[in-house]
Tab-separated table of C-alpha atoms and ligand atoms in Angstrom:
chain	number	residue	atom	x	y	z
F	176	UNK	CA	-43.594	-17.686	-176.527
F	177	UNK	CA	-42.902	-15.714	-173.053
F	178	UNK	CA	-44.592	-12.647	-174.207
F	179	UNK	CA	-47.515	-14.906	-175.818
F	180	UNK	CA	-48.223	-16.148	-172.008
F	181	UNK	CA	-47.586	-12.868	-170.647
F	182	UNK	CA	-49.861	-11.730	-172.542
F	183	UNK	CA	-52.456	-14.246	-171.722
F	184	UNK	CA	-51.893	-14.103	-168.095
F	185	UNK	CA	-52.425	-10.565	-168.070
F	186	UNK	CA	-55.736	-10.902	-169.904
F	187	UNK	CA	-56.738	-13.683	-167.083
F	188	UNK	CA	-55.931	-10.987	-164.526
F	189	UNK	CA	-57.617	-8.087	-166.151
F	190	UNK	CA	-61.043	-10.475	-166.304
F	191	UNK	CA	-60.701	-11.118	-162.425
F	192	UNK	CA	-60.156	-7.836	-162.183
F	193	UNK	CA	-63.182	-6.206	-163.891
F	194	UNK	CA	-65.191	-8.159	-161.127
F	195	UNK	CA	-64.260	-6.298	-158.369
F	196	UNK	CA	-66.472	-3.771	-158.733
F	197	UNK	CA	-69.134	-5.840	-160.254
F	198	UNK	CA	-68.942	-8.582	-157.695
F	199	UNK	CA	-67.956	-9.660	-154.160
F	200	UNK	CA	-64.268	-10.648	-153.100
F	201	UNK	CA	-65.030	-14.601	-153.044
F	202	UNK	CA	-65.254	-14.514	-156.877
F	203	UNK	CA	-62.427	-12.524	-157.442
F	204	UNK	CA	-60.574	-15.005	-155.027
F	205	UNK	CA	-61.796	-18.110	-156.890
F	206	UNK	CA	-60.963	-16.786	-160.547
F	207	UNK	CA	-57.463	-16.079	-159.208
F	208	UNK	CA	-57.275	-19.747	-157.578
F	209	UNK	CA	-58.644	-21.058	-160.883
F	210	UNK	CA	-55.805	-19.329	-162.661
F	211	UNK	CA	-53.168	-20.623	-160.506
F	212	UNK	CA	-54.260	-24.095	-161.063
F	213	UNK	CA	-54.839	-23.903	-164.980
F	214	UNK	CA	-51.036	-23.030	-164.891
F	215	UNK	CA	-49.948	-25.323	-163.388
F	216	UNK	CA	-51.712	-28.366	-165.286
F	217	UNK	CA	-50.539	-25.991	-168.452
F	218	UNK	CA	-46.985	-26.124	-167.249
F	219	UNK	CA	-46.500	-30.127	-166.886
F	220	UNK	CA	-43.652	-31.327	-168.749
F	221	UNK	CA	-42.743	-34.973	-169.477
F	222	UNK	CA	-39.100	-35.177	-170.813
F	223	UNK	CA	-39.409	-35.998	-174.706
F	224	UNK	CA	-35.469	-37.122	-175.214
F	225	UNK	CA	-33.707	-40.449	-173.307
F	226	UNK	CA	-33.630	-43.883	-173.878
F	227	UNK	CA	-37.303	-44.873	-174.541
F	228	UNK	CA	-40.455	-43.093	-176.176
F	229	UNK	CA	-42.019	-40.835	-174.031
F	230	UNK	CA	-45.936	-41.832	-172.626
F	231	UNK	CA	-45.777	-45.356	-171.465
F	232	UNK	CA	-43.921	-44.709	-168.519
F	233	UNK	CA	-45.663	-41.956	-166.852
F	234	UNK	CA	-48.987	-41.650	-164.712
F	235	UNK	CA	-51.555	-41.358	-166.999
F	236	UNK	CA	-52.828	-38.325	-168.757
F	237	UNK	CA	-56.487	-37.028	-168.621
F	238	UNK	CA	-57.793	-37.357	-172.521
F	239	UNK	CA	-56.320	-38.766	-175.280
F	240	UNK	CA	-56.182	-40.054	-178.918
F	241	UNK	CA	-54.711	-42.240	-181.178
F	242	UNK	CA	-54.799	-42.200	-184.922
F	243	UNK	CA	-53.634	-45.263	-186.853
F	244	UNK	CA	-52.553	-44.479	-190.577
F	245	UNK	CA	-52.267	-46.702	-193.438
F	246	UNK	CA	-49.344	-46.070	-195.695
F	247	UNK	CA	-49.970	-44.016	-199.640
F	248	UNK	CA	-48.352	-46.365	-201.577
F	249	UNK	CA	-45.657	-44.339	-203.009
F	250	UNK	CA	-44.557	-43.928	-199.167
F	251	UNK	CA	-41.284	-45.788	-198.949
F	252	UNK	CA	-38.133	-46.460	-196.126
F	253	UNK	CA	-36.342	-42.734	-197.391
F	254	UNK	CA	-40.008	-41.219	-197.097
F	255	UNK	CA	-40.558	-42.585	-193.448
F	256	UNK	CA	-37.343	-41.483	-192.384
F	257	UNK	CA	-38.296	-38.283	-193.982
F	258	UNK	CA	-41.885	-38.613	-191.773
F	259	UNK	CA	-40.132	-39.609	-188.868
F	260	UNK	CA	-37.479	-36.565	-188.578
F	261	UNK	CA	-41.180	-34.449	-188.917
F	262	UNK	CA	-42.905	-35.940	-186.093
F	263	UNK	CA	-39.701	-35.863	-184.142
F	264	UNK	CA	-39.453	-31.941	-184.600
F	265	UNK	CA	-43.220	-31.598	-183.991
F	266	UNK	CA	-43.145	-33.876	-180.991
F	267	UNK	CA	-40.499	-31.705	-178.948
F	268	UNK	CA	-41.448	-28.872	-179.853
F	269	UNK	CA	-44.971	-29.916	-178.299
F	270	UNK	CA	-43.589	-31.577	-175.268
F	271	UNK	CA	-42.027	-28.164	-174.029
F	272	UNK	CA	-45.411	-26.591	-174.854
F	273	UNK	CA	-44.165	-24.790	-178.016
F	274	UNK	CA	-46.368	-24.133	-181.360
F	275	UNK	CA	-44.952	-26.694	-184.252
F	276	UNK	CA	-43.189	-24.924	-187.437
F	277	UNK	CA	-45.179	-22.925	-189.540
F	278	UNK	CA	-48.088	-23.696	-186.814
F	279	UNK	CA	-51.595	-22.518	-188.197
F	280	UNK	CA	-52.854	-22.297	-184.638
F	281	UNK	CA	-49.915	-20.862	-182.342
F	282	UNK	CA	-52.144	-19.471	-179.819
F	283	UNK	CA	-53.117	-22.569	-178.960
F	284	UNK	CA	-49.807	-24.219	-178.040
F	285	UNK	CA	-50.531	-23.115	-174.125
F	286	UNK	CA	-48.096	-24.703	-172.117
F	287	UNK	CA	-47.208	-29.041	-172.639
F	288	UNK	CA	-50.188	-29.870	-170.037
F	289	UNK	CA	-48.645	-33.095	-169.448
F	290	UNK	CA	-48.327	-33.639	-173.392
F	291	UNK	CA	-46.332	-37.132	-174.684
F	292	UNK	CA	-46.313	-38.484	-177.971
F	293	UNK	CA	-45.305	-41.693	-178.893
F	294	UNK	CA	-45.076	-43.654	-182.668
F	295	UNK	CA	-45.660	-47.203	-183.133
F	296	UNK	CA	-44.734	-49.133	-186.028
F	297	UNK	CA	-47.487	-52.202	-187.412
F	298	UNK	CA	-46.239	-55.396	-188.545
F	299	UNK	CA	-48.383	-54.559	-192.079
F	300	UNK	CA	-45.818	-51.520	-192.224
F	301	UNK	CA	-42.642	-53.627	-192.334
F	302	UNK	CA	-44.522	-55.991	-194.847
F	303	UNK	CA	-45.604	-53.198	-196.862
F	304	UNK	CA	-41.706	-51.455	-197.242
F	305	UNK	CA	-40.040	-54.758	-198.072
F	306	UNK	CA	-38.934	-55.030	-194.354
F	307	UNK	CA	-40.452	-58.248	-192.615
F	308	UNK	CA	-36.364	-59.561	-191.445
F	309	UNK	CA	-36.751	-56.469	-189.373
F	310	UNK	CA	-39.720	-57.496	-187.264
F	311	UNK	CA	-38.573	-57.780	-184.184
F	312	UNK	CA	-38.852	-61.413	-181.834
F	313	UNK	CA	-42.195	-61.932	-180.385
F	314	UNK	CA	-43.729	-58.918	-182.244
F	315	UNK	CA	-46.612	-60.535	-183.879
F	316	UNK	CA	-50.245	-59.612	-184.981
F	317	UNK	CA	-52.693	-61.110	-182.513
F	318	UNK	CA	-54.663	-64.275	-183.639
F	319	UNK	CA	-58.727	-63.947	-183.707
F	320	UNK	CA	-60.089	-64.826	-180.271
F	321	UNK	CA	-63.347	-66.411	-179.356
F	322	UNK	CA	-65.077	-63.669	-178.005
F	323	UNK	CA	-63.574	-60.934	-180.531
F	324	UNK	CA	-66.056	-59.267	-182.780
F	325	UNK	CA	-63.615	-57.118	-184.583
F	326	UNK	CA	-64.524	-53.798	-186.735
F	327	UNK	CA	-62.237	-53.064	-189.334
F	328	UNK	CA	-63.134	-49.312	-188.289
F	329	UNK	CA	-61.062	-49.594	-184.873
F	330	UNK	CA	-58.513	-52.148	-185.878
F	331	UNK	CA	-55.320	-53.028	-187.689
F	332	UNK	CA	-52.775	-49.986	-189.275
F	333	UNK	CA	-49.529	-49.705	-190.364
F	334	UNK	CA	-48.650	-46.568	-188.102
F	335	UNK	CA	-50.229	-45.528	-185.017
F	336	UNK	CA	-49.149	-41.659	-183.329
F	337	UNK	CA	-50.482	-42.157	-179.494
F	338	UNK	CA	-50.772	-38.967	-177.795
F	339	UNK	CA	-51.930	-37.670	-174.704
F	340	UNK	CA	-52.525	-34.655	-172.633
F	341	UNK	CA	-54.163	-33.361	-169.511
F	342	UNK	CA	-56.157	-30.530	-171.257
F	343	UNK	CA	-58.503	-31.360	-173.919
F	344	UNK	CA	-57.616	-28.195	-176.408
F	345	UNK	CA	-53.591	-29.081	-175.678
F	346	UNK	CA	-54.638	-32.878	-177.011
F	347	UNK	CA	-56.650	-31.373	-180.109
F	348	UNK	CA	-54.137	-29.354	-180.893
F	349	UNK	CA	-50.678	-31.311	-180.868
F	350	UNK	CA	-53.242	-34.472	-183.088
F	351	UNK	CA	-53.844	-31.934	-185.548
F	352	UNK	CA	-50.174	-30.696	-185.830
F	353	UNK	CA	-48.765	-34.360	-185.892
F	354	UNK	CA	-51.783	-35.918	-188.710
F	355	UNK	CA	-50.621	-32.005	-190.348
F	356	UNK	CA	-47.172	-33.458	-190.798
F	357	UNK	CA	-48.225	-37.263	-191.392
F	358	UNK	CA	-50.785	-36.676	-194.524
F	359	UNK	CA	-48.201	-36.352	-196.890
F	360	UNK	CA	-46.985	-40.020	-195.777
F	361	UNK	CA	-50.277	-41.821	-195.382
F	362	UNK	CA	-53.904	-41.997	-194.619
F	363	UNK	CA	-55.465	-42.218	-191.678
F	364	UNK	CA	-57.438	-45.356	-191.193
F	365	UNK	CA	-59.171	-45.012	-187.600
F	366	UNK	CA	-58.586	-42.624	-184.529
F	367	UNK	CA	-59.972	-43.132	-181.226
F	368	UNK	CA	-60.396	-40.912	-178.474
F	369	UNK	CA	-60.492	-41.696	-174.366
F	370	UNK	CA	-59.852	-40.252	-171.406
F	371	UNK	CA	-58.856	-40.809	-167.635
F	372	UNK	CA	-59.244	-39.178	-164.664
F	373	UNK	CA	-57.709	-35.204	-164.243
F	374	UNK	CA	-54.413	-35.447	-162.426
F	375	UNK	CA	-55.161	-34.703	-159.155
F	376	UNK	CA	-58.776	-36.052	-158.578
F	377	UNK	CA	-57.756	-39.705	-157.261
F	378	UNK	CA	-54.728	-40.429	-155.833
F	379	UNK	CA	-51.672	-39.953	-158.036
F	380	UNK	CA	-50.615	-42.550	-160.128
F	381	UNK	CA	-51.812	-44.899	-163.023
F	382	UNK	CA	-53.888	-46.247	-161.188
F	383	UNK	CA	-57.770	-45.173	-161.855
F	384	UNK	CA	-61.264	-46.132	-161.646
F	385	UNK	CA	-62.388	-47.347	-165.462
F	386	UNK	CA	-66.515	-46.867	-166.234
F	387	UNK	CA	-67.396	-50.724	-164.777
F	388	UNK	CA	-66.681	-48.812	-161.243
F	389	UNK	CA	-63.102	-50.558	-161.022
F	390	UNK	CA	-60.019	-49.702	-159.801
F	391	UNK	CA	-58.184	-50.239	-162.774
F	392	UNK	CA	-53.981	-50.697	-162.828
F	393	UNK	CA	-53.357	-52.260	-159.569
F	394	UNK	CA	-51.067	-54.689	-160.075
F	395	UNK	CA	-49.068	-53.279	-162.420
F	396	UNK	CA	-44.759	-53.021	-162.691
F	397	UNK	CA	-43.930	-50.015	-160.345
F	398	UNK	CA	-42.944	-46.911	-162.687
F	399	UNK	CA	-39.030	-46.344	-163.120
F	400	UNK	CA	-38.598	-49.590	-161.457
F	401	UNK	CA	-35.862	-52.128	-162.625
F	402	UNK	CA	-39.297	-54.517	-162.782
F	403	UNK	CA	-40.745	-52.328	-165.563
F	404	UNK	CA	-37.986	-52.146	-167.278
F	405	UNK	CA	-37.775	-56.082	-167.404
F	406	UNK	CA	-41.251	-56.263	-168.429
F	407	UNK	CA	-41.290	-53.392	-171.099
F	408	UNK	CA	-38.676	-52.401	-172.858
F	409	UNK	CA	-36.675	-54.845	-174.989
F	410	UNK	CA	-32.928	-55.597	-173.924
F	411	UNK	CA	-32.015	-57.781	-176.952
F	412	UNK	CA	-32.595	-57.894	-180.304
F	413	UNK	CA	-31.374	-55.830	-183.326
F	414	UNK	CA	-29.582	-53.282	-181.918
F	415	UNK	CA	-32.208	-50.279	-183.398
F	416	UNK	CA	-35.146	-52.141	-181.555
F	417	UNK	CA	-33.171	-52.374	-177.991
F	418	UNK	CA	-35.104	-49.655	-175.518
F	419	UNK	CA	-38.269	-50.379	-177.610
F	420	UNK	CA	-41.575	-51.734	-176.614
F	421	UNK	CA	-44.203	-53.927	-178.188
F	422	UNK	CA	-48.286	-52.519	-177.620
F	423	UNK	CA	-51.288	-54.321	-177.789
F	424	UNK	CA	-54.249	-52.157	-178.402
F	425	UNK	CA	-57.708	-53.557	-177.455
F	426	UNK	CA	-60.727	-51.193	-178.129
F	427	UNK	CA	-63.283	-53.345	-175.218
F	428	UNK	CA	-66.822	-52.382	-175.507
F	429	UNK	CA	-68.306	-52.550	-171.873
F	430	UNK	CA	-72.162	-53.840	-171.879
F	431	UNK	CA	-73.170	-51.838	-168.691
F	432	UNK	CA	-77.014	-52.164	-169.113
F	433	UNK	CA	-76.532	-55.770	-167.875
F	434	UNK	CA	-73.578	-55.127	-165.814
F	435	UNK	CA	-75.501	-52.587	-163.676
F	436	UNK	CA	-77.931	-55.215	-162.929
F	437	UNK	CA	-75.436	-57.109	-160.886
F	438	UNK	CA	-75.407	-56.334	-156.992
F	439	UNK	CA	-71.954	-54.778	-155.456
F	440	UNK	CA	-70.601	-57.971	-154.396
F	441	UNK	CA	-71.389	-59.670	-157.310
F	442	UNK	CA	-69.690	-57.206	-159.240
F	443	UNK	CA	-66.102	-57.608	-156.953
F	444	UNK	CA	-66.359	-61.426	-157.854
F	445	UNK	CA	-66.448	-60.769	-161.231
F	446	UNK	CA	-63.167	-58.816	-160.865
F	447	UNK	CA	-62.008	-60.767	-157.651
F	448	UNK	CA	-61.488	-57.477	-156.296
F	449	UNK	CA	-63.544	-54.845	-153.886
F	450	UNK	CA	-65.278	-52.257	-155.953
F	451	UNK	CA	-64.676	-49.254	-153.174
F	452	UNK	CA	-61.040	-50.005	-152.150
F	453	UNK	CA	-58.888	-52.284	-155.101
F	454	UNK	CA	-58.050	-54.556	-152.390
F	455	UNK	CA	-58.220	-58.350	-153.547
F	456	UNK	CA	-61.296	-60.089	-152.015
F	457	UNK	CA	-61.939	-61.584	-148.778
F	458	UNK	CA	-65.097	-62.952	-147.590
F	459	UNK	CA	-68.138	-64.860	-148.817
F	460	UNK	CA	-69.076	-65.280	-152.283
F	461	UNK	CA	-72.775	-63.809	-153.031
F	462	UNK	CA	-74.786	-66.396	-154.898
F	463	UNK	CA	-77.992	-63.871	-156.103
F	464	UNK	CA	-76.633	-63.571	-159.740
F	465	UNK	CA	-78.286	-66.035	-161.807
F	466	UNK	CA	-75.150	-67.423	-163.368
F	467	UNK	CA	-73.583	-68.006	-160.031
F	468	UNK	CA	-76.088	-69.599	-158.398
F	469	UNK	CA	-75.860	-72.828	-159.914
F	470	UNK	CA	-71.761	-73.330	-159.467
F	471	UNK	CA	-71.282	-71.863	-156.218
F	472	UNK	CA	-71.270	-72.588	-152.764
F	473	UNK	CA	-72.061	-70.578	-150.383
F	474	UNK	CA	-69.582	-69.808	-147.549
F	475	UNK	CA	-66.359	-69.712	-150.093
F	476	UNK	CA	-63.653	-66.959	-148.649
F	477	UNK	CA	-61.731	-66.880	-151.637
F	478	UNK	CA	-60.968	-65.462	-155.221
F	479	UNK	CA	-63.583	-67.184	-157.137
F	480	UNK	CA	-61.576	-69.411	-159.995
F	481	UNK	CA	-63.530	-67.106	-162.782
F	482	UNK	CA	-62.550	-64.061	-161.417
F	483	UNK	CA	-60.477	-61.930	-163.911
F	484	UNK	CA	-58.094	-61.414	-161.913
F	485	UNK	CA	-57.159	-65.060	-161.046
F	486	UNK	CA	-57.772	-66.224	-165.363
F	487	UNK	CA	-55.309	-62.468	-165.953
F	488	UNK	CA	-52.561	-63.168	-162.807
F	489	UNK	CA	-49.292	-64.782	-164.379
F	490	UNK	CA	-48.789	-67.920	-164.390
F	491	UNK	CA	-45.248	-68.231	-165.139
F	492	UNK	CA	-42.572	-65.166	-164.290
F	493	UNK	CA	-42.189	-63.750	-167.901
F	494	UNK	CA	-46.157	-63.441	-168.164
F	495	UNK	CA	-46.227	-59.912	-167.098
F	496	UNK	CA	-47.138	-57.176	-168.878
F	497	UNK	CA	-47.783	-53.029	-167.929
F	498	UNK	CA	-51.784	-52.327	-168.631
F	499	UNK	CA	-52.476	-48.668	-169.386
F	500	UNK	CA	-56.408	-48.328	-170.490
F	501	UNK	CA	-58.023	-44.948	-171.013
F	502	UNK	CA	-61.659	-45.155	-170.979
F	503	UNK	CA	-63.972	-44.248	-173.818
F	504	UNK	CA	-67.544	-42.981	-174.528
F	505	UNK	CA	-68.256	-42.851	-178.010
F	506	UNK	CA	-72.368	-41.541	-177.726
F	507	UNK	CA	-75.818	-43.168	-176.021
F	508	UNK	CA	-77.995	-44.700	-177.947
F	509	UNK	CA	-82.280	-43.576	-178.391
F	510	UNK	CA	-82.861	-46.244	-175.610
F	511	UNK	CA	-80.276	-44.844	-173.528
F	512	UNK	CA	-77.326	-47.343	-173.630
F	513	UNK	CA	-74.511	-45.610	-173.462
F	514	UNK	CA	-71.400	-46.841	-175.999
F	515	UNK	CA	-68.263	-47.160	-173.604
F	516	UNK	CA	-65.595	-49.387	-172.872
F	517	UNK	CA	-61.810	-49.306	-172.619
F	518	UNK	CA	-58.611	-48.558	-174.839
F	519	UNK	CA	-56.661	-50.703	-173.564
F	520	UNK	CA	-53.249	-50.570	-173.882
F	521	UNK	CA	-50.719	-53.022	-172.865
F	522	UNK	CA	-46.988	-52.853	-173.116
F	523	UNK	CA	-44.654	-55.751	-173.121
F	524	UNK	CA	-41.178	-56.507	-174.403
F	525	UNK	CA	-42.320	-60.108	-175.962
F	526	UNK	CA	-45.976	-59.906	-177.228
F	527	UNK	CA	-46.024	-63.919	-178.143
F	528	UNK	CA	-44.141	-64.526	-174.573
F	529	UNK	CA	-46.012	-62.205	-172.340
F	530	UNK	CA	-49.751	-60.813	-173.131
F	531	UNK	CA	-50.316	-63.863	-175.605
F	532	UNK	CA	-50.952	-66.456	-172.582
F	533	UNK	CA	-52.505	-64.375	-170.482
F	534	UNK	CA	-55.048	-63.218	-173.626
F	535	UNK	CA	-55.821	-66.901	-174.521
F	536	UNK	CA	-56.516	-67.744	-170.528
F	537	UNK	CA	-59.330	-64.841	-170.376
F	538	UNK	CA	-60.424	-66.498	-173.966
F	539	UNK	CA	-60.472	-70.236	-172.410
F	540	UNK	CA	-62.485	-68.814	-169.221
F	541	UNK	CA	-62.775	-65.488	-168.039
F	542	UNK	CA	-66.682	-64.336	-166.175
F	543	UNK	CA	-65.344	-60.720	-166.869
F	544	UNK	CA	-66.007	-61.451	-171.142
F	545	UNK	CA	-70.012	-61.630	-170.316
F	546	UNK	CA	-70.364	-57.727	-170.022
F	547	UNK	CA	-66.965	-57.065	-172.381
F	548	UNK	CA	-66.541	-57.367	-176.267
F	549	UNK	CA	-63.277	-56.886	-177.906
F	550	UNK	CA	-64.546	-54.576	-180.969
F	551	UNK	CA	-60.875	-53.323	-182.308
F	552	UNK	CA	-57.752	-54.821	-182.416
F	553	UNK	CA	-53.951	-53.611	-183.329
F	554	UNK	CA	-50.126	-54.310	-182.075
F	555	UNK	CA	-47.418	-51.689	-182.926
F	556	UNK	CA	-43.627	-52.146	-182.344
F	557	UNK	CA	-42.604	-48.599	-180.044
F	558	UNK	CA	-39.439	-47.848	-181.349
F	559	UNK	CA	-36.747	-46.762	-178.684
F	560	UNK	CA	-37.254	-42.881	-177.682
F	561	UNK	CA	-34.658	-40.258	-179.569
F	562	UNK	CA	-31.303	-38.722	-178.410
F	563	UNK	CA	-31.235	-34.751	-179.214
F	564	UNK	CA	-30.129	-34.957	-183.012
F	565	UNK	CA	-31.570	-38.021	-183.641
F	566	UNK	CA	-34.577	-38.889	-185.005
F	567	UNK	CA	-37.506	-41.759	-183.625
F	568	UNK	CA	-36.342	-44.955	-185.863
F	569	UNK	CA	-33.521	-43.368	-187.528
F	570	UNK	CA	-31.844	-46.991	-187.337
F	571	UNK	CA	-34.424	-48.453	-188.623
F	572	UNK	CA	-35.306	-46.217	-192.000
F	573	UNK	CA	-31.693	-44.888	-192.610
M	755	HEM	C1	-62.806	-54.228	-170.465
M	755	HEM	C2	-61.826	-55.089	-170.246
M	755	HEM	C3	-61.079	-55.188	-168.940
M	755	HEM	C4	-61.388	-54.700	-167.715
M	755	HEM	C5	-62.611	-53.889	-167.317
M	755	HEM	C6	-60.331	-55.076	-166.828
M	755	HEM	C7	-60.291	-54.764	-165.491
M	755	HEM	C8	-59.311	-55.184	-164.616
M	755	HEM	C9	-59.296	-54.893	-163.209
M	755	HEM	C10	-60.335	-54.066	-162.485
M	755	HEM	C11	-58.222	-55.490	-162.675
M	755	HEM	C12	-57.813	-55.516	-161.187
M	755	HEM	C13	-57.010	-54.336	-160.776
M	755	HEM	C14	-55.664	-54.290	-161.412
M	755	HEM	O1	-54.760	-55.040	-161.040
M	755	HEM	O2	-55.521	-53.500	-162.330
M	755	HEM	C15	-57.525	-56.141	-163.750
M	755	HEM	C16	-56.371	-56.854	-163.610
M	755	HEM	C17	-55.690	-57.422	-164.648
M	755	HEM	N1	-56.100	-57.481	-165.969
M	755	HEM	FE1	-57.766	-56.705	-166.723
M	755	HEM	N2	-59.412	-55.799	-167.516
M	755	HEM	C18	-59.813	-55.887	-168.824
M	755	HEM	C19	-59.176	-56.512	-169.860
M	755	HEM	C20	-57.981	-57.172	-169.740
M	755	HEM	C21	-57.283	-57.809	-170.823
M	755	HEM	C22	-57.727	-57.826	-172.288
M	755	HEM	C23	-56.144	-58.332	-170.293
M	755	HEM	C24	-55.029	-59.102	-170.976
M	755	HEM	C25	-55.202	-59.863	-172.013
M	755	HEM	C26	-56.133	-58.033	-168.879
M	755	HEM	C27	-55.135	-58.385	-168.009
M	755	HEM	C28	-55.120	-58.105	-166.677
M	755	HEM	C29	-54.029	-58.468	-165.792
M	755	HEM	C30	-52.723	-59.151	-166.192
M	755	HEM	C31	-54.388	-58.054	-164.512
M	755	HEM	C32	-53.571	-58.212	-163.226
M	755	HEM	C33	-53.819	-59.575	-162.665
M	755	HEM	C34	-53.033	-59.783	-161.377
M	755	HEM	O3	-51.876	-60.196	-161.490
M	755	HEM	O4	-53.610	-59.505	-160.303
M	755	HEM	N3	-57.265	-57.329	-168.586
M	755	HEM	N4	-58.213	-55.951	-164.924
């Protein structure tokens, strides 16, 4: 591995250094500067080992994926644990930035770039293997909402692999090691791709601007705060699901054709929040959009009551959940409409408890649901992260 990068850097050098004689000094300067940075994004590490699965607890990475696989039927509890102590090896060996065994494509392990992993486990999967007194409390498939229009292509599976990186080759690279390893296992039934802003370009953090113009992730459990922990990772419980977390995976199709018709302030009502700063909304309500017009007053210097924010807030303490959406852009249409929307990812240690009141609130009444569609739909247990020698689930399959 060192002499692979050595190797590489050397080449980088050798490049800026062929343009000294070709070219002035500035360029020289700036393909040295853009070396420096590449390295370090190359050289992030997130710890892979500890007490939960790495990727929910970190700021969030610039592009992602997540494959969802259905199980070959022969695949049974000896064959995941089999499939789990695979995905375990790979996963390390990616977080530190290292090729996988018998790696087609070394080269291309280049560093961890801010790499994570994680494996979720669908409530189909502990049907399928005979297992359903192991589903943990509260982990439930979601019931059909009123503005869902599901497609079977982005929902549902009995295993999903979630990773994420901050370089796009790193990302394609450690999905095509860890599906590598997973084919012999299962199929896979959908994978989605998104992405988030480059580390470094806003301010650091999960918090982000999503493709409605939002600041997205605001009020949200502080990282490695006692509050997450309450709110994600389960404390009781069989003993193999303790440290775990249950995820809700939304694929939300935004309609911004329409939503781009809306004027700034309209816009921060919708959310109940300003569109430039995040901060919650102060003021007077704007009453040019059509649908607002006819319910409200002028003059009002408060979050309207159909503001997303007000239907999402909790309304009881254990309604909290962490929100981690990557954006998407899946292609533009001949008329120019451009296919985006959110992955949205929740966490929660009591899916039925937590997200499930909040979900039916937005479903009862939320403005925000005019220019969003629910179009995929899955919830995966996330099995407590691995000691060294121990393998993600091992309880659970052994
Ligand atoms: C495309 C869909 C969605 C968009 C664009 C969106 C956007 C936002 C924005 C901009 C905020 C305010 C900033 C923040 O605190 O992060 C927010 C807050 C929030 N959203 Fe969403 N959201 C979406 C879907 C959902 C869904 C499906 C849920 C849960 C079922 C949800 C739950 C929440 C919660 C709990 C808050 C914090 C409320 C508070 O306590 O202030 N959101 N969302």
């Amino acid at each position: 591995m060192v002499s692979r990068r050595g190797f590489l850097q050397g080449g980088a050098i050798g490049v800026a250094g062929s343009a000294i004689g070709a070219t002035s000094g500035s360029l020289v300067a700036n393909a040295l500067n853009n070396t420096a940075a590449e390295t370090a994004t190359a050289k992030r590490q997130l710890p892979f080992y500890g007490k939960h699965q790495m990727g929910i607890e970190t700021p969030i990475q610039a592009v992602t994926n997540l494959v969802a696989f259905d199980l070959k039927p022969e695949t049974d509890r000896s064959s995941m644990l089999r499939w789990m102590t695979l995905l375990t090896d790979d996963i390390a060996r990616l977080s530190r930035g290292e090729p996988v065994l018998a790696d087609p494509a070394p080269e291309l392990a280049i560093g961890p770039a801010g790499f994570s992993a994680y494996v979720g486990l669908g409530k189909s999967m502990f049907i399928k293997l005979g297992m359903e007194s192991d589903i943990p409390a509260g982990f439930i498939d979601l019931p059909a909402f009123k503005m869902d229009q599901l497609e079977e292509k982005f929902s549902g599976g009995d295993v999903v692999i979630h990773v994420a990186a901050d370089d796009p080759i790193a990302l394609s690279h450690a999905t095509r090691s860890l599906v590598r390893d997973s084919i012999p296992f299962a199929s896979v039934r959908w994978t989605q791709s998104g992405f988030a802003h480059t580390p470094g370009v806003v301010k650091s953090g999960v918090t982000h601007r999503n493709l409605m113009g939002q600041i997205d992730g605001t009020a949200n459990p502080q990282l490695n705060s006692d509050d997450f922990a309450s709110v994600v990772w389960m404390d009781q419980g069989p003993e193999w699901a303790v440290g775990g977390t249950q995820m809700v995976f939304r694929r939300i199709a935004m309609q911004l054709d329409t939503w781009d018709q809306l004027g700034t302030k309209s816009k921060e009502e919708v959310i109940g929040r300003k569109l430039a700063s995040g901060a919650p909304l102060t003021g007077t309500l704007e009453t040019d959009a059509p649908d607002f017009a006819a319910r409200l007053p002028n003059g009002l210097s408060v979050i309207p009551d159909f503001a997303h924010i007000r239907r999402a807030a909790p309304e009881a303490f254990k309604e909290r959940i962490f929100r981690r959406p990557f954006s998407y852009e899946a292609g533009i249409s001949e008329s120019g409409s451009v296919d985006v929307g959110l992955l949205w990812c929740s966490y929660q240690a009591n899916i039925e408890e937590q997200f499930l009141p909040i979900q039916r609130r937005l479903e009862e009444f939320d403005l925000l649901n005019k220019w969003t569609v629910p179009v995929g739909s899955a919830t995966f247990f996330i099995p407590k992260g691995p000691e060294p020698d121990s393998v993600i689930a091992q309880a659970l399959f052994s």
